[in-house]
Amino acid sequence: MPPPSRQSASVGAVRRAFAPWADPDAKPLIRFENVTKRFGEAVAVDHLTLDIFEGEFFCLLGPSGCGKTTLMRMLAGFEFPTEGMITLAGQSLEGVPPYRRPVNMMFQSYALFPHMSVEKNIAFGLRQDGLPKSEISDRVGEMLRLVQLEKLAKRYPSQLSGGQRQRVALARALAKRPKVLLLDEPLGALDKKLREETQFELMDIQHELGMTFVVVTHDQEEAMTMADRIAVMDHGRIVQVATPGEIYEQPKTRFIAEFVGDVNILEGHVQGQESGLWHVKSPSAEMPLTIDDPDEVLHSGQAVAIAVRPEKMVVQREKPGPEAVNVLTGEVWDIGYLGDWTVYRIRLATGEILRVSCANISRFVESPIDWDEQVYVTFAPGAAVILAE
Amino acid sequence: MTRRLSIFNVTSLVMGFAFLYLPILLLVVYSFNASRLVTVWGGFSTQWYGALFRNQALMEAAWVTLRIALLSASIATVLGTLAALALTRYGRFPGRTLFTGMVYAPMVMPEVVTGLSLLLFFVAVDLDRGFWTITLAHTTLTMCFVTVVVQARLMTFDRSLEEAAMDLGAPPLRTFFSVTLPLIAPSIVAGFLLAFTLSLDDLVVASFNTGPGATTLPIKIYSQVRLGLSPEINAASTILIGLVTLGVILATLISKRSVLRSRRNAH
Amino acid sequence: MIERSFTKRLTSGLVPAVPYLWLGLFFLVPFLIVLKISLSDPAIAQPPYKPVFAWSDITGFLSALDLENFELLTQDDLYFRATLSSVRIAAISTILLLFVGFPIAYGMARAPERHRSLLVALVILPFWTSFLIRIYAWIAILKPEGLLTQALMGIGLISDPIEILNTEWAVYIGIVYAYLPFMVLPLYATLEKMDDTLLEAALDLGSTPWRSFWTITVPLAMPGIIAGSLLCFIPAVGEFVIPDLLGGSETLMIGRQLWSEFFSNRDWPLASAVAILLLIILVVPIVIYRDVEARRMEMRP
């Protein structure tokens, strides 16, 4: 499904040179074909098909219980599909136990062996392969340098901080140079500041080693920052697979729009199309709304949802001129000052509450908007996405 | 959170521990009594310890008891650990309910019943009663306690450690020996010590299953006590209490170190 | 679906199979033999029961079985009285244990955290020393001219020696003393986990300390109370050593009865019947205990 050129040039703020998924001749490294996993009655993964390419930083994103962890555990070999097939580099993984797969995993709990030193933990996988001692110690040294833990080689996991343990777990999983590295909520146990630093470090390491990373996370910010592509999962199915920019700016469903970032949803009915722009009649606005979303195929009278991100709306005190499109009126219900942003909650006549965020580009504001003021909210036709209901 | 001890709390603790320890203390004190009468103080003496070591029958009983305890506790530790693994790691297997029942039943079964039923079994299969029958009986009785101790540890065991080992290329058996076993080892040792003490201590089951030449220390002590108090028994008890106290203090120190380590681990 | 060769399946199957077979042979089979012998007739020959084990003669074997021994148990009211008295002694001991054990467990739970593990160790320590020795220690204390009498006469509380040894009171003291750790530890486990702010909230809402104790502490400690009580009651019913050494000849307990049927009267079938009777008494408390424990296991994180 190659998106139209106009879109691919503009969706999101990142230009990508690496995009094997857009190349119809590229062979995937990992392929899930119609995979289903049931635990008794419960369906964890439901007829799922997915390709992951070599060198990708791939994120599985979804709420807890969506099946993302089961998907990863099937890749590691701890679970086996009830139906369907998983292939790695063209080879079926059916019946291959975890200890015979060229795939390593970094566990959410890190699962560091408490009775082994940092060194021994990292060497564990290499020792299983029966590598000569000198090679093992070389590789362990290399890994310790990579995660900057040379000084702590003799320590035990209990003597390390959370961030250090995370690095040991990463080094241990990388030591065998697996074809694919699986990371289960890799940053979940770190505090916010460390998490941000580590995100970029993980990206650097992945880039340096050219390895394929598959990350499971429930944190959309983490996925947005790190991933080449994100697969959003819900109820055992993949709802959308796309780059972070596409997921954010071109969500396919209301679930994705609401799960990734904040969004305002306006309900309405399609009136018609005019020079590529859709007109939608919504009870929230006096005049029909004008939306620039040419890919959608809609018919007149169809019920749709219009999704607009808070930062793509403008709030103003003055009434816009007659040429303005997409004007909503309401009163200020709440103001949240966050430093970099100010978030306004605007109550429309219909009772809906809109969330509008403004970047605070100046330190001084003359007569700022106040509580209970009558205001106008506008957005450009290109700021909104139409989601078929 | 501050918890404060009231006068009532302190009093009940002092009285409680006095109740627990005073009888043992008196027993120890009177083992150094010069008088033959156990309850009348006749001055300090260590003569009963000398008499004890010259008492051939008592020494022999102690040796038999020790051998039985070591052997039965060793077998019970292996069997009990296997049973704990079966209960925590094997999900549903045929006859699991019966198995669980058989594991827990000996713990709640009155000792007189266990002793009697094993004796009747040994008679039915025509096994001569003595050292081996007591060993077999003690193994059966104590393996269940080992199972409970090891099972408790396995239930809190972080399975992702085993998964990590397998993920890194260790097949199941190697995973067990390089990761699982070292981590559950303290509970296995604790299980062994429990089995050993129970065997050392048992009077009832041993009485039913004993035979010529296999008189254990509890059987010996019991028959002497029935005849009346003897300062020699006090001396023997004091030695046993001293050994056990020493062992428990050592074990506590060792486990305290591993607890500290795992506690640091948890943070 | 995990790839497994036949030999691997075999070795992993050994893990449950070995303890399973052991328990089947040394626990289940002996139990069935007791059941069988309890239904057979006594004989003078050695071993003193018939029919002797003969798998070949199943029909003859079955026809020889009867409930004669159990009839004897119902006819002779000695067994009835022994059963009642066992349950009564065990129940009274359990109540005494609760009264003695609760304040100790409560004090332990309120002690500063750094001292608690030492207190737990101190409660467990006597358990590791021989049961027989601990009971033996009480004989010297409770004897007519024993240490208790000496002490009480010394402070002038009594003028004549008191008779405690060889009475039911000595049995109560012995059971409470020997089983105290089994009562204190489960109680402590629940009391220690209890959130102190609950009591503060109750006091804040106007409840008196005494009322708070009964409306907050006791209900929350209930799992520990039930577990501790059953843990003491069940073995106390079948107790042999304590009534034998501390109790008088008139102290009837079923475990002691079994012992004397076996060792003194050499009536194995009757002893087996008494064993079955003892198990029947204990079935209900054991089943309750198992359910309580299962629930406690589930509650664990």
Coordinates of C-alpha atoms in Angstrom, one line a residue, chain C residues 140-257:
Chain C
A140 CA 11.0 -32.2 86.6
I141 CA 9.0 -29.0 86.8
L142 CA 5.6 -30.5 87.5
K143 CA 6.6 -33.4 89.8
P144 CA 5.1 -33.3 93.3
E145 CA 8.4 -32.3 94.8
G146 CA 9.4 -30.7 91.5
L147 CA 10.7 -27.2 90.7
L148 CA 7.3 -25.5 90.4
T149 CA 6.3 -26.7 93.9
Q150 CA 9.7 -25.7 95.3
A151 CA 9.4 -22.3 93.8
L152 CA 5.8 -21.7 94.9
M153 CA 6.6 -23.0 98.4
G154 CA 9.7 -20.8 98.4
I155 CA 7.7 -17.6 97.9
G156 CA 5.1 -18.9 100.4
L157 CA 2.2 -19.1 97.9
I158 CA 1.4 -22.7 98.9
S159 CA 2.3 -24.9 101.8
D160 CA 1.6 -28.4 100.4
P161 CA 3.0 -29.8 97.2
I162 CA 0.6 -29.5 94.3
E163 CA -0.5 -32.3 92.1
I164 CA -0.1 -31.4 88.5
L165 CA 1.9 -34.2 86.9
N166 CA -0.3 -37.1 85.9
T167 CA -3.4 -34.9 85.6
E168 CA -5.1 -33.4 82.6
W169 CA -3.6 -30.0 83.5
A170 CA -0.1 -31.3 82.8
V171 CA -1.3 -32.4 79.4
Y172 CA -2.7 -29.0 78.6
I173 CA 0.6 -27.4 79.7
G174 CA 2.6 -29.8 77.6
I175 CA 0.5 -29.3 74.5
V176 CA 0.5 -25.5 74.9
Y177 CA 4.2 -25.5 75.4
A178 CA 5.1 -27.9 72.5
Y179 CA 2.7 -26.3 70.0
L180 CA 3.1 -22.7 70.8
P181 CA 5.3 -22.0 67.7
F182 CA 2.6 -23.4 65.4
M183 CA 0.1 -21.0 66.9
V184 CA 2.3 -17.9 67.1
L185 CA 3.8 -18.0 63.6
P186 CA 0.6 -18.0 61.5
L187 CA -0.8 -15.3 63.8
Y188 CA 2.3 -13.2 63.5
A189 CA 2.3 -13.6 59.7
T190 CA -1.2 -12.0 59.4
L191 CA -0.7 -9.4 62.2
E192 CA 2.6 -8.3 60.8
K193 CA 1.1 -7.5 57.4
M194 CA -1.7 -5.5 59.0
D195 CA -1.7 -1.8 58.1
D196 CA -1.4 0.3 61.3
T197 CA -3.2 3.2 59.7
L198 CA -6.4 1.0 59.8
L199 CA -6.3 1.2 63.6
E200 CA -5.5 4.9 63.5
A201 CA -8.5 5.4 61.2
A202 CA -10.7 3.5 63.6
L203 CA -9.5 5.6 66.5
D204 CA -9.9 8.8 64.5
L205 CA -13.5 7.8 63.7
G206 CA -14.2 7.6 67.4
S207 CA -13.7 3.9 68.3
T208 CA -12.0 3.0 71.6
P209 CA -8.8 1.0 71.5
W210 CA -10.6 -2.1 72.9
R211 CA -13.4 -1.9 70.4
S212 CA -10.9 -1.3 67.6
F213 CA -9.1 -4.4 68.6
W214 CA -12.3 -6.5 68.3
T215 CA -13.7 -4.8 65.2
I216 CA -10.5 -4.3 63.2
T217 CA -7.5 -6.4 64.4
V218 CA -9.3 -9.7 65.2
P219 CA -11.3 -9.9 61.9
L220 CA -8.2 -9.1 59.9
A221 CA -6.2 -11.7 61.8
M222 CA -8.9 -14.4 61.2
P223 CA -7.0 -16.3 58.5
G224 CA -4.1 -16.6 60.9
I225 CA -6.4 -17.6 63.8
I226 CA -8.0 -20.3 61.8
A227 CA -4.7 -21.6 60.3
G228 CA -3.0 -21.6 63.7
S229 CA -5.9 -23.3 65.5
L230 CA -6.2 -26.1 63.0
L231 CA -2.4 -26.5 62.9
C232 CA -2.6 -27.1 66.7
F233 CA -5.9 -29.0 66.9
I234 CA -5.1 -31.6 64.2
P235 CA -1.9 -33.1 65.7
A236 CA -3.2 -32.6 69.3
V237 CA -6.1 -35.0 68.7
G238 CA -3.7 -37.8 67.7
E239 CA -1.0 -36.9 70.3
F240 CA 0.7 -39.7 72.1
V241 CA 3.9 -38.6 73.8
I242 CA 2.4 -35.7 75.9
P243 CA -0.5 -37.6 77.4
D244 CA 1.8 -40.6 78.0
L245 CA 4.5 -38.8 79.8
L246 CA 2.6 -36.0 81.5
G247 CA -0.9 -37.3 81.8
G248 CA -2.2 -39.7 84.4
S249 CA -3.5 -43.2 83.7
E250 CA -7.0 -41.7 83.6
T251 CA -6.1 -39.3 80.8
L252 CA -7.7 -41.0 77.8
M253 CA -6.5 -40.1 74.4
I254 CA -7.1 -42.0 71.2
G255 CA -3.5 -42.0 70.1
R256 CA -2.5 -43.5 73.4
Q257 CA -5.2 -46.1 73.0

